[in-house]
PDB file of C-alpha atoms in Angstrom:
ATOM      1  CA  UNK A 958      90.164 129.368 121.408  1.00 77.00           C
ATOM      2  CA  UNK A 959      92.508 126.583 122.529  1.00 81.00           C
ATOM      3  CA  UNK A 960      96.282 126.723 122.232  1.00 87.00           C
ATOM      4  CA  UNK A 961      97.678 123.355 121.103  1.00 85.00           C
ATOM      5  CA  UNK A 962     101.184 122.251 120.129  1.00 89.00           C
ATOM      6  CA  UNK A 963     102.065 118.839 118.704  1.00 88.00           C
ATOM      7  CA  UNK A 964     105.657 119.200 119.908  1.00 93.00           C
ATOM      8  CA  UNK A 965     107.027 120.592 123.170  1.00 94.00           C
ATOM      9  CA  UNK A 966     106.160 124.323 123.017  1.00 96.00           C
ATOM     10  CA  UNK A 967     109.089 126.540 122.092  1.00 96.00           C
ATOM     11  CA  UNK A 968     109.680 129.985 123.618  1.00 96.00           C
ATOM     12  CA  UNK A 969     108.067 131.419 120.468  1.00 96.00           C
ATOM     13  CA  UNK A 970     104.991 129.189 120.953  1.00 96.00           C
ATOM     14  CA  UNK A 971     104.691 130.329 124.558  1.00 97.00           C
ATOM     15  CA  UNK A 972     105.028 133.986 123.603  1.00 96.00           C
ATOM     16  CA  UNK A 973     102.366 133.525 120.933  1.00 96.00           C
ATOM     17  CA  UNK A 974     100.000 132.071 123.534  1.00 96.00           C
ATOM     18  CA  UNK A 975     100.582 135.029 125.848  1.00 96.00           C
ATOM     19  CA  UNK A 976     100.215 137.605 123.070  1.00 96.00           C
ATOM     20  CA  UNK A 977      96.972 136.101 121.768  1.00 95.00           C
ATOM     21  CA  UNK A 978      95.395 135.537 125.175  1.00 94.00           C
ATOM     22  CA  UNK A 979      92.639 137.825 126.301  1.00 90.00           C
ATOM     23  CA  UNK A 980      91.747 139.332 129.638  1.00 96.00           C
ATOM     24  CA  UNK A 981      90.851 137.388 132.773  1.00 97.00           C
ATOM     25  CA  UNK A 982      88.099 134.846 132.139  1.00 95.00           C
ATOM     26  CA  UNK A 983      86.654 134.902 135.660  1.00 93.00           C
ATOM     27  CA  UNK A 984      84.730 137.634 137.477  1.00 90.00           C
ATOM     28  CA  UNK A 985      86.673 140.505 139.012  1.00 91.00           C
ATOM     29  CA  UNK A 986      84.990 139.913 142.390  1.00 88.00           C
ATOM     30  CA  UNK A 987      86.979 136.671 142.688  1.00 90.00           C
ATOM     31  CA  UNK A 988      90.302 138.284 141.776  1.00 92.00           C
ATOM     32  CA  UNK A 989      92.726 137.539 144.611  1.00 91.00           C
ATOM     33  CA  UNK A 990      90.218 135.255 146.349  1.00 90.00           C
ATOM     34  CA  UNK A 991      92.876 132.591 146.969  1.00 91.00           C
ATOM     35  CA  UNK A 992      94.179 134.912 149.694  1.00 85.00           C
ATOM     36  CA  UNK A 993      90.832 135.198 151.479  1.00 77.00           C
ATOM     37  CA  UNK A 994      90.000 131.491 151.159  1.00 71.00           C
ATOM     38  CA  UNK A 995      93.070 130.704 153.246  1.00 57.00           C
ATOM     39  CA  UNK A 996      91.656 132.782 156.090  1.00 51.00           C
ATOM     40  CA  UNK A 997      88.601 130.563 156.225  1.00 51.00           C
ATOM     41  CA  UNK A 998      88.209 126.869 156.969  1.00 49.00           C
ATOM     42  CA  UNK A 999      90.961 125.073 155.069  1.00 47.00           C
ATOM     43  CA  UNK A1000      88.980 121.835 155.040  1.00 47.00           C
ATOM     44  CA  UNK A1001      86.974 123.098 152.082  1.00 46.00           C
ATOM     45  CA  UNK A1002      88.802 120.766 149.720  1.00 41.00           C
ATOM     46  CA  UNK A1003      86.456 119.466 146.996  1.00 39.00           C
ATOM     47  CA  UNK A1004      83.610 121.698 148.126  1.00 43.00           C
ATOM     48  CA  UNK A1005      81.924 124.115 145.783  1.00 47.00           C
ATOM     49  CA  UNK A1006      82.380 127.851 146.099  1.00 62.00           C
ATOM     50  CA  UNK A1007      79.867 129.652 143.854  1.00 72.00           C
ATOM     51  CA  UNK A1008      80.320 126.963 141.221  1.00 80.00           C
ATOM     52  CA  UNK A1009      84.094 126.758 141.616  1.00 88.00           C
ATOM     53  CA  UNK A1010      85.751 123.588 142.846  1.00 86.00           C
ATOM     54  CA  UNK A1011      88.461 124.103 145.462  1.00 87.00           C
ATOM     55  CA  UNK A1012      91.677 122.093 145.366  1.00 89.00           C
ATOM     56  CA  UNK A1013      94.120 122.247 148.282  1.00 91.00           C
ATOM     57  CA  UNK A1014      97.463 120.632 149.069  1.00 94.00           C
ATOM     58  CA  UNK A1015      99.953 121.411 151.862  1.00 96.00           C
ATOM     59  CA  UNK A1016     103.114 119.442 152.617  1.00 97.00           C
ATOM     60  CA  UNK A1017     106.361 119.837 154.556  1.00 97.00           C
ATOM     61  CA  UNK A1018     109.345 120.215 152.222  1.00 97.00           C
ATOM     62  CA  UNK A1019     112.128 120.874 154.765  1.00 96.00           C
ATOM     63  CA  UNK A1020     113.045 122.672 157.955  1.00 96.00           C
ATOM     64  CA  UNK A1021     115.065 125.737 158.901  1.00 96.00           C
ATOM     65  CA  UNK A1022     115.832 129.096 157.330  1.00 95.00           C
ATOM     66  CA  UNK A1023     118.041 127.656 154.590  1.00 96.00           C
ATOM     67  CA  UNK A1024     115.269 125.309 153.507  1.00 97.00           C
ATOM     68  CA  UNK A1025     112.815 128.203 153.476  1.00 97.00           C
ATOM     69  CA  UNK A1026     115.093 130.318 151.270  1.00 96.00           C
ATOM     70  CA  UNK A1027     115.564 127.387 148.891  1.00 98.00           C
ATOM     71  CA  UNK A1028     111.811 126.775 148.766  1.00 98.00           C
ATOM     72  CA  UNK A1029     111.226 130.452 147.981  1.00 97.00           C
ATOM     73  CA  UNK A1030     113.850 130.265 145.231  1.00 97.00           C
ATOM     74  CA  UNK A1031     112.079 127.180 143.878  1.00 98.00           C
ATOM     75  CA  UNK A1032     108.882 129.193 143.448  1.00 98.00           C
ATOM     76  CA  UNK A1033     110.642 132.238 141.997  1.00 97.00           C
ATOM     77  CA  UNK A1034     112.365 130.072 139.368  1.00 97.00           C
ATOM     78  CA  UNK A1035     109.299 127.913 138.633  1.00 98.00           C
ATOM     79  CA  UNK A1036     110.922 124.702 139.910  1.00 97.00           C
ATOM     80  CA  UNK A1037     107.482 123.690 141.159  1.00 98.00           C
ATOM     81  CA  UNK A1038     106.588 123.340 137.464  1.00 97.00           C
ATOM     82  CA  UNK A1039     109.805 121.501 136.597  1.00 93.00           C
ATOM     83  CA  UNK A1040     108.077 118.318 135.471  1.00 95.00           C
ATOM     84  CA  UNK A1041     108.384 116.117 132.390  1.00 93.00           C
ATOM     85  CA  UNK A1042     104.804 116.871 131.450  1.00 95.00           C
ATOM     86  CA  UNK A1043     104.319 120.450 132.708  1.00 96.00           C
ATOM     87  CA  UNK A1044     106.499 123.543 132.724  1.00 97.00           C
ATOM     88  CA  UNK A1045     106.666 127.347 132.730  1.00 97.00           C
ATOM     89  CA  UNK A1046     109.545 129.338 131.275  1.00 97.00           C
ATOM     90  CA  UNK A1047     111.825 129.612 134.350  1.00 96.00           C
ATOM     91  CA  UNK A1048     112.925 133.121 133.374  1.00 96.00           C
ATOM     92  CA  UNK A1049     109.370 134.439 133.782  1.00 97.00           C
ATOM     93  CA  UNK A1050     109.439 137.073 136.543  1.00 97.00           C
ATOM     94  CA  UNK A1051     106.961 136.659 139.381  1.00 97.00           C
ATOM     95  CA  UNK A1052     105.611 140.181 139.473  1.00 97.00           C
ATOM     96  CA  UNK A1053     102.086 141.515 139.674  1.00 96.00           C
ATOM     97  CA  UNK A1054     100.590 141.822 136.188  1.00 97.00           C
ATOM     98  CA  UNK A1055     103.067 139.540 134.403  1.00 98.00           C
ATOM     99  CA  UNK A1056     101.464 137.075 131.985  1.00 98.00           C
ATOM    100  CA  UNK A1057     102.826 133.530 131.722  1.00 98.00           C
ATOM    101  CA  UNK A1058     102.125 130.334 129.831  1.00 98.00           C
ATOM    102  CA  UNK A1059     101.694 126.954 131.517  1.00 97.00           C
ATOM    103  CA  UNK A1060     102.507 124.117 129.116  1.00 97.00           C
ATOM    104  CA  UNK A1061     100.967 120.727 129.873  1.00 95.00           C
ATOM    105  CA  UNK A1062     101.373 117.459 127.966  1.00 93.00           C
ATOM    106  CA  UNK A1063      98.041 115.724 127.391  1.00 83.00           C
ATOM    107  CA  UNK A1064      98.302 112.439 125.508  1.00 79.00           C
ATOM    108  CA  UNK A1065      99.472 113.528 122.004  1.00 77.00           C
ATOM    109  CA  UNK A1066      99.268 117.356 122.043  1.00 91.00           C
ATOM    110  CA  UNK A1067     100.660 119.907 124.457  1.00 95.00           C
ATOM    111  CA  UNK A1068      98.240 122.451 125.868  1.00 93.00           C
ATOM    112  CA  UNK A1069      99.398 126.046 126.294  1.00 96.00           C
ATOM    113  CA  UNK A1070      97.372 127.847 128.917  1.00 96.00           C
ATOM    114  CA  UNK A1071      97.696 131.595 129.599  1.00 98.00           C
ATOM    115  CA  UNK A1072      97.592 133.131 133.069  1.00 98.00           C
ATOM    116  CA  UNK A1073      98.551 136.367 134.761  1.00 98.00           C
ATOM    117  CA  UNK A1074     100.098 137.016 138.159  1.00 98.00           C
ATOM    118  CA  UNK A1075      97.295 138.542 140.245  1.00 97.00           C
ATOM    119  CA  UNK A1076      99.317 139.270 143.370  1.00 96.00           C
ATOM    120  CA  UNK A1077     102.638 138.644 145.079  1.00 96.00           C
ATOM    121  CA  UNK A1078     102.486 138.389 148.864  1.00 94.00           C
ATOM    122  CA  UNK A1079     105.606 138.276 151.033  1.00 91.00           C
ATOM    123  CA  UNK A1080     105.759 138.545 154.819  1.00 82.00           C
ATOM    124  CA  UNK A1081     109.438 138.690 155.746  1.00 73.00           C
ATOM    125  CA  UNK A1082     109.014 138.916 159.511  1.00 79.00           C
ATOM    126  CA  UNK A1083     107.358 135.489 159.554  1.00 82.00           C
ATOM    127  CA  UNK A1084     109.029 134.028 156.468  1.00 93.00           C
ATOM    128  CA  UNK A1085     106.151 133.550 154.048  1.00 95.00           C
ATOM    129  CA  UNK A1086     106.076 134.016 150.288  1.00 96.00           C
ATOM    130  CA  UNK A1087     103.192 133.448 147.897  1.00 96.00           C
ATOM    131  CA  UNK A1088     101.810 134.441 144.544  1.00 97.00           C
ATOM    132  CA  UNK A1089      98.532 133.867 142.758  1.00 97.00           C
ATOM    133  CA  UNK A1090      97.902 133.344 139.057  1.00 98.00           C
ATOM    134  CA  UNK A1091      94.550 133.994 137.395  1.00 97.00           C
ATOM    135  CA  UNK A1092      93.345 132.343 134.199  1.00 97.00           C
ATOM    136  CA  UNK A1093      92.997 134.348 130.990  1.00 97.00           C
ATOM    137  CA  UNK A1094      90.783 133.868 127.936  1.00 95.00           C
ATOM    138  CA  UNK A1095      92.225 130.932 126.050  1.00 93.00           C
ATOM    139  CA  UNK A1096      92.635 128.844 129.219  1.00 94.00           C
ATOM    140  CA  UNK A1097      90.479 125.718 129.477  1.00 91.00           C
ATOM    141  CA  UNK A1098      89.596 126.575 133.075  1.00 93.00           C
ATOM    142  CA  UNK A1099      88.396 129.716 134.814  1.00 95.00           C
ATOM    143  CA  UNK A1100      89.806 130.474 138.239  1.00 94.00           C
ATOM    144  CA  UNK A1101      92.906 131.151 140.257  1.00 96.00           C
ATOM    145  CA  UNK A1102      95.796 129.227 141.795  1.00 96.00           C
ATOM    146  CA  UNK A1103      98.050 130.229 144.678  1.00 97.00           C
ATOM    147  CA  UNK A1104     101.517 128.830 145.369  1.00 98.00           C
ATOM    148  CA  UNK A1105     103.135 129.556 148.719  1.00 97.00           C
ATOM    149  CA  UNK A1106     105.987 128.597 151.018  1.00 97.00           C
ATOM    150  CA  UNK A1107     106.105 129.385 154.722  1.00 96.00           C
ATOM    151  CA  UNK A1108     108.218 128.541 157.752  1.00 96.00           C
ATOM    152  CA  UNK A1109     106.167 127.938 160.889  1.00 95.00           C
ATOM    153  CA  UNK A1110     107.074 128.484 164.552  1.00 94.00           C
ATOM    154  CA  UNK A1111     108.661 125.027 164.694  1.00 96.00           C
ATOM    155  CA  UNK A1112     110.855 125.989 161.710  1.00 96.00           C
ATOM    156  CA  UNK A1113     109.101 123.499 159.453  1.00 97.00           C
ATOM    157  CA  UNK A1114     108.834 124.695 155.861  1.00 98.00           C
ATOM    158  CA  UNK A1115     105.510 124.144 154.142  1.00 97.00           C
ATOM    159  CA  UNK A1116     104.689 124.247 150.439  1.00 98.00           C
ATOM    160  CA  UNK A1117     101.043 124.912 149.678  1.00 97.00           C
ATOM    161  CA  UNK A1118      98.878 124.951 146.579  1.00 96.00           C
ATOM    162  CA  UNK A1119      95.361 126.347 146.697  1.00 94.00           C
ATOM    163  CA  UNK A1120      93.109 126.805 143.696  1.00 93.00           C
ATOM    164  CA  UNK A1121      89.518 127.262 142.672  1.00 92.00           C
ATOM    165  CA  UNK A1122      88.356 126.501 139.161  1.00 92.00           C
ATOM    166  CA  UNK A1123      85.519 125.575 136.877  1.00 91.00           C
ATOM    167  CA  UNK A1124      85.328 124.670 133.184  1.00 90.00           C
ATOM    168  CA  UNK A1125      85.744 127.514 130.699  1.00 87.00           C
ATOM    169  CA  UNK A1126      85.626 125.456 127.493  1.00 81.00           C
ATOM    170  CA  UNK A1127      83.569 122.543 126.194  1.00 78.00           C
ATOM    171  CA  UNK A1128      86.644 120.279 126.383  1.00 75.00           C
ATOM    172  CA  UNK A1129      87.026 120.940 130.097  1.00 73.00           C
ATOM    173  CA  UNK A1130      83.269 120.565 130.684  1.00 71.00           C
ATOM    174  CA  UNK A1131      83.406 117.068 129.189  1.00 76.00           C
ATOM    175  CA  UNK A1132      86.625 116.094 130.910  1.00 74.00           C
ATOM    176  CA  UNK A1133      86.399 117.967 134.208  1.00 76.00           C
ATOM    177  CA  UNK A1134      86.512 114.854 136.447  1.00 81.00           C
ATOM    178  CA  UNK A1135      89.780 113.974 134.699  1.00 85.00           C
ATOM    179  CA  UNK A1136      90.986 117.570 135.048  1.00 83.00           C
ATOM    180  CA  UNK A1137      90.363 117.500 138.797  1.00 83.00           C
ATOM    181  CA  UNK A1138      92.282 114.227 139.157  1.00 89.00           C
ATOM    182  CA  UNK A1139      95.118 115.768 137.126  1.00 90.00           C
ATOM    183  CA  UNK A1140      95.176 118.762 139.484  1.00 91.00           C
ATOM    184  CA  UNK A1141      95.651 116.368 142.409  1.00 93.00           C
ATOM    185  CA  UNK A1142      98.411 114.580 140.523  1.00 95.00           C
ATOM    186  CA  UNK A1143     100.111 117.890 139.739  1.00 96.00           C
ATOM    187  CA  UNK A1144      99.986 118.905 143.408  1.00 95.00           C
ATOM    188  CA  UNK A1145     101.775 115.686 144.374  1.00 96.00           C
ATOM    189  CA  UNK A1146     104.377 115.932 141.596  1.00 97.00           C
ATOM    190  CA  UNK A1147     104.941 119.627 142.230  1.00 98.00           C
ATOM    191  CA  UNK A1148     105.480 119.020 145.949  1.00 97.00           C
ATOM    192  CA  UNK A1149     108.033 116.333 145.162  1.00 97.00           C
ATOM    193  CA  UNK A1150     109.847 118.711 142.791  1.00 97.00           C
ATOM    194  CA  UNK A1151     110.091 121.368 145.520  1.00 98.00           C
ATOM    195  CA  UNK A1152     111.250 118.794 148.088  1.00 97.00           C
ATOM    196  CA  UNK A1153     113.959 117.607 145.699  1.00 96.00           C
ATOM    197  CA  UNK A1154     115.144 121.173 145.112  1.00 97.00           C
ATOM    198  CA  UNK A1155     115.199 121.983 148.819  1.00 97.00           C
ATOM    199  CA  UNK A1156     116.910 118.736 149.874  1.00 90.00           C
ATOM    200  CA  UNK A1157     118.640 117.240 146.812  1.00 72.00           C
TER     201      UNK A1157
END
């Protein structure tokens, strides 16, 4: 099952994708693993983890408490997906268990890919906010992606993306090298979108 749209997906198209999606398409033992990966060596980029490929990006998007609050707002309103070729309905609440649809333009069609919020993690005493989304049946990939913002001791605000994935459909098996390059491109574009929102 693949969700395709020849025009930019409407709210109805996105809702249809969510309603027709199945359960998680990756093993329960990996659910929330993007939290534990961060506690290990972060130089695992492009290494395999039980068949999953890890993708990691971390950049400074501003400095100070105001920048942190703006960066957190950017995540909560899906500004990190505010791209010409990729988006999520910005009214989608970031709450554990909420399903959402990522829409991505690929050449002629748009792909609609269903996910579900696996966890929301906020540490107010050290100014850190993150959430992880897991792929559902109907997604071309199997895995999880974490988006986070954090202010460090030097008051620098970091935006981080961490994911692990592997093909879940014949289309992604054939085109996985391209998919991995596209993930890198998304990380760059997404970081720029957050930077722009934090410091317009």
